[in-house]
Amino acid sequence: MVALVVGGHVLGVDAYPLAGDECLEQIKLGCDPEAFLKDVNGQLKSSIGKIGGSKLAPMPLPLGDGYCVQEDNVALEFNIPPAEGRSSFVESINMTLNFLTSMVGDMYGYTLSNSSAEYFPEEELADPAAKEFGCDPDYNAWTKTRNPRPKATDATLRSCGGHIHVGYEKDKIDPTSVVKMMDLYLGVPSILMDKGEVRKQLYGGPGAYRDKPYGVEYRTLSNFWIFQNRLIEWVWDNTSRAVAAAEQFTLSEEDGESIVNAIKNNDKELATQLVKKFNLEVVHV
């Protein structure tokens, strides 16, 4: 059997790298997470007409180049510039969240919710912008097909994503291979970490991504990870591991099917089996 050497470990072609520091890869990470607004009584409030910015014209924040905010349906969405290290990734997200928390508090007495899905009062959905779902299409890395627009069984349901923008040496690795490994290293463990399961009625399917000139935008995760430093660090580390694994390994058809089924069905038992098999990192806070 042909052997590969990764981080000093000899691996067969049918083996996969463990989630360890030997699998870290040099990357740049950005993100465009969303969050809901709540008033002093804990009531959900629409962002429409209150925050500013749009998909086509995000509003710059006075934090430096690349920091922006925009209204996205009833949620607010923010952007950070590409981070070149884990500490700067954590710092950029915290700085933006702190600024936006102060901004909506000073302007309206609102706070940011850490929920990834909520059923909004109908009066907060009266604006036509609250009926708009999705923008540019995204795709499924496993099927190579375009994902359909989301359709909720309840018209008042809204959700928040925590999309990850990954910059890497794109000429070396096919984007779909990176996304598949991100499903393994991030999507599968998130089944055991993310308590906000309602969002999956709209978004969060396996392999959800957009191809980008610098790499990929991974769209499976909710915003659950942006509110705790340990989870932000987990995203950085395991995205790096996923890129490294994608460069060196191909998942078997059987493992691919298990990953897809675990994420698609939010199957905790199957996710636990995969975590054990691949020594994946699960963080509980």
CSV table of C-alpha atoms in Angstrom, one decimal, residues 100-209:
chain,number,residue,atom,x,y,z
A,100,LEU,CA,-22.6,47.0,17.2
A,101,THR,CA,-23.9,46.2,20.7
A,102,SER,CA,-23.1,49.7,21.8
A,103,MET,CA,-24.5,51.2,18.6
A,104,VAL,CA,-28.0,49.5,18.7
A,105,GLY,CA,-28.0,50.1,22.5
A,106,ASP,CA,-27.3,53.8,22.2
A,107,MET,CA,-29.7,54.3,19.3
A,108,TYR,CA,-32.7,52.2,20.3
A,109,GLY,CA,-32.0,50.5,23.6
A,110,TYR,CA,-31.7,47.2,21.8
A,111,THR,CA,-29.4,44.3,22.3
A,112,LEU,CA,-28.0,41.6,20.0
A,113,SER,CA,-29.5,38.1,20.3
A,114,ASN,CA,-27.4,35.0,20.1
A,115,SER,CA,-30.2,33.0,18.7
A,116,SER,CA,-29.9,31.4,15.2
A,117,ALA,CA,-33.6,31.1,14.5
A,118,GLU,CA,-36.7,32.9,15.7
A,119,TYR,CA,-40.4,33.2,14.9
A,120,PHE,CA,-41.0,37.0,14.5
A,121,PRO,CA,-44.1,38.9,15.3
A,122,GLU,CA,-46.1,39.6,12.2
A,123,GLU,CA,-45.9,43.4,12.7
A,124,GLU,CA,-42.1,43.1,12.4
A,125,LEU,CA,-42.5,41.4,9.0
A,126,ALA,CA,-44.7,44.0,7.4
A,127,ASP,CA,-42.0,45.6,5.3
A,128,PRO,CA,-41.5,44.0,1.8
A,129,ALA,CA,-37.8,43.6,2.6
A,130,ALA,CA,-38.7,41.1,5.4
A,131,LYS,CA,-40.1,38.8,2.7
A,132,GLU,CA,-36.9,38.6,0.7
A,133,PHE,CA,-34.9,35.4,1.2
A,134,GLY,CA,-31.5,34.7,-0.2
A,135,CYS,CA,-29.6,36.7,-2.8
A,136,ASP,CA,-27.0,35.1,-5.0
A,137,PRO,CA,-27.4,31.3,-5.3
A,138,ASP,CA,-25.3,28.9,-3.4
A,139,TYR,CA,-24.3,25.3,-4.3
A,140,ASN,CA,-23.9,21.8,-2.8
A,141,ALA,CA,-20.3,20.6,-3.0
A,142,TRP,CA,-21.4,17.0,-2.8
A,143,THR,CA,-23.9,17.0,-5.7
A,144,LYS,CA,-22.4,20.0,-7.7
A,145,THR,CA,-25.9,21.4,-8.0
A,146,ARG,CA,-27.5,24.7,-7.1
A,147,ASN,CA,-29.4,24.7,-3.8
A,148,PRO,CA,-33.0,25.7,-3.9
A,149,ARG,CA,-34.3,28.9,-2.2
A,150,PRO,CA,-35.4,28.2,1.3
A,151,LYS,CA,-39.1,27.6,2.0
A,152,ALA,CA,-40.3,27.7,5.6
A,153,THR,CA,-43.4,25.9,6.8
A,154,ASP,CA,-44.0,28.9,9.0
A,155,ALA,CA,-43.8,32.3,7.2
A,156,THR,CA,-42.7,34.0,10.4
A,157,LEU,CA,-39.5,32.0,10.8
A,158,ARG,CA,-36.2,33.8,10.2
A,159,SER,CA,-32.6,32.5,10.8
A,160,CYS,CA,-29.1,33.7,11.2
A,161,GLY,CA,-26.0,32.2,9.5
A,162,GLY,CA,-22.4,32.2,10.5
A,163,HIS,CA,-20.8,31.9,7.1
A,164,ILE,CA,-17.0,31.5,6.9
A,165,HIS,CA,-14.9,33.0,4.0
A,166,VAL,CA,-11.7,30.9,3.5
A,167,GLY,CA,-8.7,32.3,1.6
A,168,TYR,CA,-6.1,29.7,0.6
A,169,GLU,CA,-3.8,28.7,-2.3
A,170,LYS,CA,-6.7,28.0,-4.5
A,171,ASP,CA,-4.7,26.7,-7.4
A,172,LYS,CA,-3.6,23.8,-5.2
A,173,ILE,CA,-7.0,22.5,-4.0
A,174,ASP,CA,-10.4,22.1,-5.6
A,175,PRO,CA,-13.0,24.3,-3.7
A,176,THR,CA,-15.5,21.4,-3.4
A,177,SER,CA,-12.8,19.3,-1.7
A,178,VAL,CA,-12.3,22.0,0.9
A,179,VAL,CA,-16.0,22.3,1.5
A,180,LYS,CA,-16.4,18.6,2.0
A,181,MET,CA,-13.6,18.6,4.6
A,182,MET,CA,-15.2,21.6,6.3
A,183,ASP,CA,-18.4,19.5,6.5
A,184,LEU,CA,-16.3,16.8,8.3
A,185,TYR,CA,-14.2,19.1,10.6
A,186,LEU,CA,-16.9,21.7,11.3
A,187,GLY,CA,-20.3,20.6,10.1
A,188,VAL,CA,-20.3,17.2,11.8
A,189,PRO,CA,-19.1,18.5,15.2
A,190,SER,CA,-21.5,21.4,15.1
A,191,ILE,CA,-24.4,18.9,15.3
A,192,LEU,CA,-23.2,18.2,18.8
A,193,MET,CA,-22.4,21.8,19.6
A,194,ASP,CA,-25.1,24.0,18.1
A,195,LYS,CA,-28.3,23.9,20.1
A,196,GLY,CA,-30.2,26.1,17.6
A,197,GLU,CA,-31.7,23.3,15.5
A,198,VAL,CA,-34.7,25.3,14.1
A,199,ARG,CA,-32.5,27.1,11.5
A,200,LYS,CA,-32.1,23.8,9.7
A,201,GLN,CA,-35.7,24.2,8.4
A,202,LEU,CA,-34.3,27.0,6.2
A,203,TYR,CA,-30.5,26.6,5.9
A,204,GLY,CA,-27.5,24.6,7.1
A,205,GLY,CA,-27.5,21.7,4.7
A,206,PRO,CA,-24.4,19.7,3.9
A,207,GLY,CA,-21.8,21.1,1.5
A,208,ALA,CA,-23.4,24.6,1.2
A,209,TYR,CA,-20.9,27.0,-0.4
